[in-house]
Tab-separated table of C-alpha atoms in Angstrom:
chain	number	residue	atom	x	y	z
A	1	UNK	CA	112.219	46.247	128.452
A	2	UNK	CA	111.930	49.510	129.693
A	3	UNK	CA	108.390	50.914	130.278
A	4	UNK	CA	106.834	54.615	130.144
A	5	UNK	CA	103.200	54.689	131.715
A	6	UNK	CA	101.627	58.281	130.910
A	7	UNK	CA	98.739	59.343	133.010
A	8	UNK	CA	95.888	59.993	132.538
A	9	UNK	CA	94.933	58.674	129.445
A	10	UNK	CA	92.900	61.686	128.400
A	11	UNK	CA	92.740	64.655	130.228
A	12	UNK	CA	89.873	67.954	129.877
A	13	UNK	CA	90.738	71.016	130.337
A	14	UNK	CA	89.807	74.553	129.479
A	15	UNK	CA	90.864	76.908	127.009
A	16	UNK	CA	92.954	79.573	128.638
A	17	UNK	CA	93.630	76.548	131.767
A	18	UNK	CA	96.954	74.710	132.144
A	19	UNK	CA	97.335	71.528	131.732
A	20	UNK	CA	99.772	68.826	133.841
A	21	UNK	CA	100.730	65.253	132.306
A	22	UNK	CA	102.627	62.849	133.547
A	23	UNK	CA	105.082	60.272	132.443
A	24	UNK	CA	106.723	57.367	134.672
A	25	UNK	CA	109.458	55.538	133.337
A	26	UNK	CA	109.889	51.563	135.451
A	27	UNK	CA	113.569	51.998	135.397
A	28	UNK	CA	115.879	55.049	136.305
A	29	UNK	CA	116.418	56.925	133.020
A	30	UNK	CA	118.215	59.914	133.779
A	31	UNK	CA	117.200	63.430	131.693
A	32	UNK	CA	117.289	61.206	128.487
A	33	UNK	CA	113.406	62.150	128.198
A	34	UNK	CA	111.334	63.434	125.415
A	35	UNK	CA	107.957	64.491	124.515
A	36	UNK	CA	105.574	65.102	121.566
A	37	UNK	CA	102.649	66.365	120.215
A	38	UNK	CA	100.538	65.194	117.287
A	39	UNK	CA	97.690	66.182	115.938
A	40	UNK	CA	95.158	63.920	113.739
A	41	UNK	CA	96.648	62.987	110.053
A	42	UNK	CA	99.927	64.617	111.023
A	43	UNK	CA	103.202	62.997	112.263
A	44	UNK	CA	104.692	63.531	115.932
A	45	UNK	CA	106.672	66.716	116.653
A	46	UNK	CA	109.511	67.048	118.882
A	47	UNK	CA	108.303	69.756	121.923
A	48	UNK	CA	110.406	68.799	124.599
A	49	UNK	CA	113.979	66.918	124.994
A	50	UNK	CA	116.360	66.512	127.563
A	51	UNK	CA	113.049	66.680	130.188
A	52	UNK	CA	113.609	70.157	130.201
A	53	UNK	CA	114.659	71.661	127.154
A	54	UNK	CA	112.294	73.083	124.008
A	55	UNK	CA	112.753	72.335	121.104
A	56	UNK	CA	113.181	74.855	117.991
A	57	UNK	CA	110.456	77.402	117.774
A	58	UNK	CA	108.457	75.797	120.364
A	59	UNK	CA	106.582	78.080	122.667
A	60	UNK	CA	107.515	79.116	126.079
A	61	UNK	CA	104.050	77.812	127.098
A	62	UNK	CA	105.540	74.508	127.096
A	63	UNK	CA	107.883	73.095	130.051
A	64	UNK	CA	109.473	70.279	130.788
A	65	UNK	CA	110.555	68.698	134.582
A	66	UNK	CA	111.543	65.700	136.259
A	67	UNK	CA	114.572	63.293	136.293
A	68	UNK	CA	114.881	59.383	137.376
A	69	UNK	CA	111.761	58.333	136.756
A	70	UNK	CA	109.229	60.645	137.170
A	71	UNK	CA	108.787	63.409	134.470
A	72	UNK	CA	105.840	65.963	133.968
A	73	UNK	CA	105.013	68.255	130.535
A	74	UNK	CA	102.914	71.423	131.501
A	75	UNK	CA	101.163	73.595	129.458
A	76	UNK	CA	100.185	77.140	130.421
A	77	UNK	CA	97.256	79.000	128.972
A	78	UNK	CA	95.988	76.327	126.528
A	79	UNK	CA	95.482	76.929	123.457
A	80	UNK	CA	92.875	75.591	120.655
A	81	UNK	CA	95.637	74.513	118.923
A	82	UNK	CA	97.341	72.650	121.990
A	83	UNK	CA	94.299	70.157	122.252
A	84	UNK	CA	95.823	67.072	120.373
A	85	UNK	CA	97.877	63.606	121.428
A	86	UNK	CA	100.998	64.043	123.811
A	87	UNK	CA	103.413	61.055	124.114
A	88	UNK	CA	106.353	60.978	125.813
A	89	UNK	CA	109.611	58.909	124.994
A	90	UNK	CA	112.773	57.735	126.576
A	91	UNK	CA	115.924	57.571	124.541
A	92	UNK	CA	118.124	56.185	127.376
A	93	UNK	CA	117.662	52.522	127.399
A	94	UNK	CA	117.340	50.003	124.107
A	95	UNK	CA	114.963	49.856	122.955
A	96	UNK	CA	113.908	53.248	122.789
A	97	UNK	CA	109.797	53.565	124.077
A	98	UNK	CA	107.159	55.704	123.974
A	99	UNK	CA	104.273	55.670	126.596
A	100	UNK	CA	100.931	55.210	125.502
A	101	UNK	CA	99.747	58.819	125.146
A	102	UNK	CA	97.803	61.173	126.834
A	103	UNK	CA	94.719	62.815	124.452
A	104	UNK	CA	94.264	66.609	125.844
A	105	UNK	CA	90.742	67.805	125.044
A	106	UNK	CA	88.790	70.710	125.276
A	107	UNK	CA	86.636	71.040	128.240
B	1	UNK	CA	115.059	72.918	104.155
B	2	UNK	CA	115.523	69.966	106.674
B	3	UNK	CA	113.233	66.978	105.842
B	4	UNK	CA	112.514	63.696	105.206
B	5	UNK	CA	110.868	61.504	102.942
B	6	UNK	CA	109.244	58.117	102.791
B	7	UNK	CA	107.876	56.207	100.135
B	8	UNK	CA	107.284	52.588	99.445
B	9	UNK	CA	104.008	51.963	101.110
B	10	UNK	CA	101.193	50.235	99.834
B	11	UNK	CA	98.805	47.150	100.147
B	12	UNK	CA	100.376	43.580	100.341
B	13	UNK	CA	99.123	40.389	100.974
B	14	UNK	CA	100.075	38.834	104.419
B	15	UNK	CA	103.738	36.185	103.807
B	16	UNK	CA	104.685	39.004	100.894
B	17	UNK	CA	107.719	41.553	100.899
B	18	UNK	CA	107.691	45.380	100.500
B	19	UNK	CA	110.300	47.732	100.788
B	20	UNK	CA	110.245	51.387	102.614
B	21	UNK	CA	112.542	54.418	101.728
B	22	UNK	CA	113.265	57.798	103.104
B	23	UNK	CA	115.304	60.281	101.101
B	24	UNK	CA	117.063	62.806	103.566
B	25	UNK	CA	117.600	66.053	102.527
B	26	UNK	CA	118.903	69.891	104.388
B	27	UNK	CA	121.471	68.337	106.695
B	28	UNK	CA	124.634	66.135	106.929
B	29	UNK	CA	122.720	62.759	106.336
B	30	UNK	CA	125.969	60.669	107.353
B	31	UNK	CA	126.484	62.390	111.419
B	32	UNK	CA	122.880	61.151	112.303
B	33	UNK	CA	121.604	57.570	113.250
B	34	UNK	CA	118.171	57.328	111.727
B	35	UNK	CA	115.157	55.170	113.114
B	36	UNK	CA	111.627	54.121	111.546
B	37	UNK	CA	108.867	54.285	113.905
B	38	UNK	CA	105.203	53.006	113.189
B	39	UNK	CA	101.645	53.400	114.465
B	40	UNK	CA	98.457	51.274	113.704
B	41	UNK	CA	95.427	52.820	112.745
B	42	UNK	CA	93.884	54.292	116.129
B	43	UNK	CA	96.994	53.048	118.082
B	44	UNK	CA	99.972	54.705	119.341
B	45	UNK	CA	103.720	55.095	117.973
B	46	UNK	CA	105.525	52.412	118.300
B	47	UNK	CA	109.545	52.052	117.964
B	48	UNK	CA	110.371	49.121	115.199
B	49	UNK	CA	114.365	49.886	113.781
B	50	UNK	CA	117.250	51.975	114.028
B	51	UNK	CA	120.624	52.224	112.624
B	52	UNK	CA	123.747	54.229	114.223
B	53	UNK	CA	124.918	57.029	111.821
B	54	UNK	CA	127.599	55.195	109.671
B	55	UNK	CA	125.535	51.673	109.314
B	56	UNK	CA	127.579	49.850	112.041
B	57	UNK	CA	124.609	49.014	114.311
B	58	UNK	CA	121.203	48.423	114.062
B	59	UNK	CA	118.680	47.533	116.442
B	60	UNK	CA	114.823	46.105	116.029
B	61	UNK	CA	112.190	45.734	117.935
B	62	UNK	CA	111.484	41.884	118.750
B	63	UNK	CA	107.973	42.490	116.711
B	64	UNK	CA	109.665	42.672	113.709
B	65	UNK	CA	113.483	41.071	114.453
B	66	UNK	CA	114.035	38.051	111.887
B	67	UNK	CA	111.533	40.251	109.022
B	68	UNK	CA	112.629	43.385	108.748
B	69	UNK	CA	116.079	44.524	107.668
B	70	UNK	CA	117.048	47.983	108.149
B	71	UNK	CA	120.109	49.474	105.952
B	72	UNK	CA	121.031	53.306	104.714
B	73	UNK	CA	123.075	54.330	101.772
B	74	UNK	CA	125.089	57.575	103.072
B	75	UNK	CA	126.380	58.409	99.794
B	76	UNK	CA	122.453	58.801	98.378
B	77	UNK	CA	121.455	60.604	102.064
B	78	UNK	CA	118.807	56.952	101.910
B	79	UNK	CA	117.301	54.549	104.095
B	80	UNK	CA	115.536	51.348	103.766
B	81	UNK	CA	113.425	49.118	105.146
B	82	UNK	CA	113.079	45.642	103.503
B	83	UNK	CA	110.123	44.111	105.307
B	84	UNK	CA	109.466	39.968	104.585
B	85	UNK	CA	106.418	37.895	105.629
B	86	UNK	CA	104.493	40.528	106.254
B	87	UNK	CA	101.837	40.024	109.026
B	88	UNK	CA	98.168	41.865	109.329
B	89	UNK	CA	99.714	43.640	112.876
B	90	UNK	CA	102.590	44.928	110.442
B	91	UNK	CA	99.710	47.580	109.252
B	92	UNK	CA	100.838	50.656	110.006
B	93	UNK	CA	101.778	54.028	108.885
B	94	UNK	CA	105.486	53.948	109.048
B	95	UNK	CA	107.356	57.060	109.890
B	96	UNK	CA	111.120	57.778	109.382
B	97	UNK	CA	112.819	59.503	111.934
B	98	UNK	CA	116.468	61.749	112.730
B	99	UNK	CA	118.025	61.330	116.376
B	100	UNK	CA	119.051	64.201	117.274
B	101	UNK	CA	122.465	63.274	118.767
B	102	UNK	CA	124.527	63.179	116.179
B	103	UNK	CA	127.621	60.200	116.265
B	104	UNK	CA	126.956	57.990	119.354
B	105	UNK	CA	125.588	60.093	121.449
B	106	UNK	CA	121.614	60.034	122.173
B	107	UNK	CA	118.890	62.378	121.570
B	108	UNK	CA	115.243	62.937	121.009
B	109	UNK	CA	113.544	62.478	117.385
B	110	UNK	CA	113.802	65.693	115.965
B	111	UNK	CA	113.133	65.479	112.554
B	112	UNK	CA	110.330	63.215	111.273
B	113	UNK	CA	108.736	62.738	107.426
B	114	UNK	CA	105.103	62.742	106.748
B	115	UNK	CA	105.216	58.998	107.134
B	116	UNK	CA	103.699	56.163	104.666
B	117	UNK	CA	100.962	53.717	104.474
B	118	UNK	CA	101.575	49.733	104.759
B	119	UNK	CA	98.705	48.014	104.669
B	120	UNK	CA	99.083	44.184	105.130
B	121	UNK	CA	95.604	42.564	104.099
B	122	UNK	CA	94.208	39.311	101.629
């Protein structure tokens, strides 16, 4: 089974900072990468697809990188609303996986 | 208005049955394979069924292969989960889930319902 190890587990930053997490799938997984953000009491939404590529109406403060096995979501400026749980996903492989999340706080 | 909807959830003694559903709406129901994805209280999202866009395939995860039974009705835009001898690690919320690729091809979760409540408990 494929695996997706997110680092670090939580991660502080400052309002107005940006913020770098990191995904690393154990097996070569091409672009077919995702991530998400969810917030307490509310179900996952789709930011980032492809590795690279936003989603509808998601801001440009959110980008995507990486291929093989090595993938990274940045966000610029942070925002209050940005501080929540990020998980990414791979859909390349069955069964499809998330990692374990990474919680972004406020610093 | 593109969404999706689950009900079904509840509170059910651990051995008994219950049965998810998630009423599609705002988009060409039978082009998409659908997927139900769950997370524990505190825990993180876990992957448990999917089922390719016209029924053919479906796929669980070996948590739940042997319980669960995943099927869709394409000509009432509905899914269903039928889930037997429930366990106390079954409690989750359970969220239902569009692929994004539609046919064969794969894709990212792009559309995702508010999710529902199983609780498995004596």
């Amino acid at each position: 089974e494929l695996v997706m190890t997110q680092s670090p587990a939580t991660l502080s930053v400052s309002p107005g900072q940006r913020a770098i997490l990191s995904c690393r799938a154990s097996q070569r997984i091409s672009t077919n990468v995702a991530w998400y953000q969810q917030k307490v009491g509310q179900a996952p939404r789709l930011l980032i697809h492809g590795a690279a590529t936003r989603a509808t109406g998601i801001s440009a403060r959110f980008s995507g990188s990486g291929s093989g096995t090595e993938f990274t979501l940045t966000i610029s400026s942070l925002q209050s609303e940005d501080f929540a749980v990020y998980y990414c996903q791979q859909y390349n492989t069955w069964p499809y996986s998330f990692g374990q999340g990474t919680k972004l706080e406020i610093k | 208005q593109v969404q999706v909807v689950e009900s079904g959830g509840g509170v059910v003694q651990p051995g008994r049955s219950l049965r998810l559903s998630c009423a599609a709406s705002g988009f060409t129901f039978s082009t998409f394979a659908m997927h139900w994805v769950r997370q524990s209280p505190g825990k993180v999202l876990e992957w448990v069924a999917a089922v390719s866009y016209d029924g053919t395939y479906k796929y669980y995860a070996d948590s739940v292969k042997g319980r669960f039974t995943f099927s869709r009705d394409n000509s009432e835009n509905s899914l269903y989960l039928q889930m037997n001898s429930l366990r106390p690690e079954d409690t989750a919320v359970y969220y239902c889930a569009r692929e994004s690729g539609p046919y064969y091809n794969p894709g990212a979760f792009d559309i995702w319902g508010q999710g529902t409540m199983v609780t498995v408990s004596s």
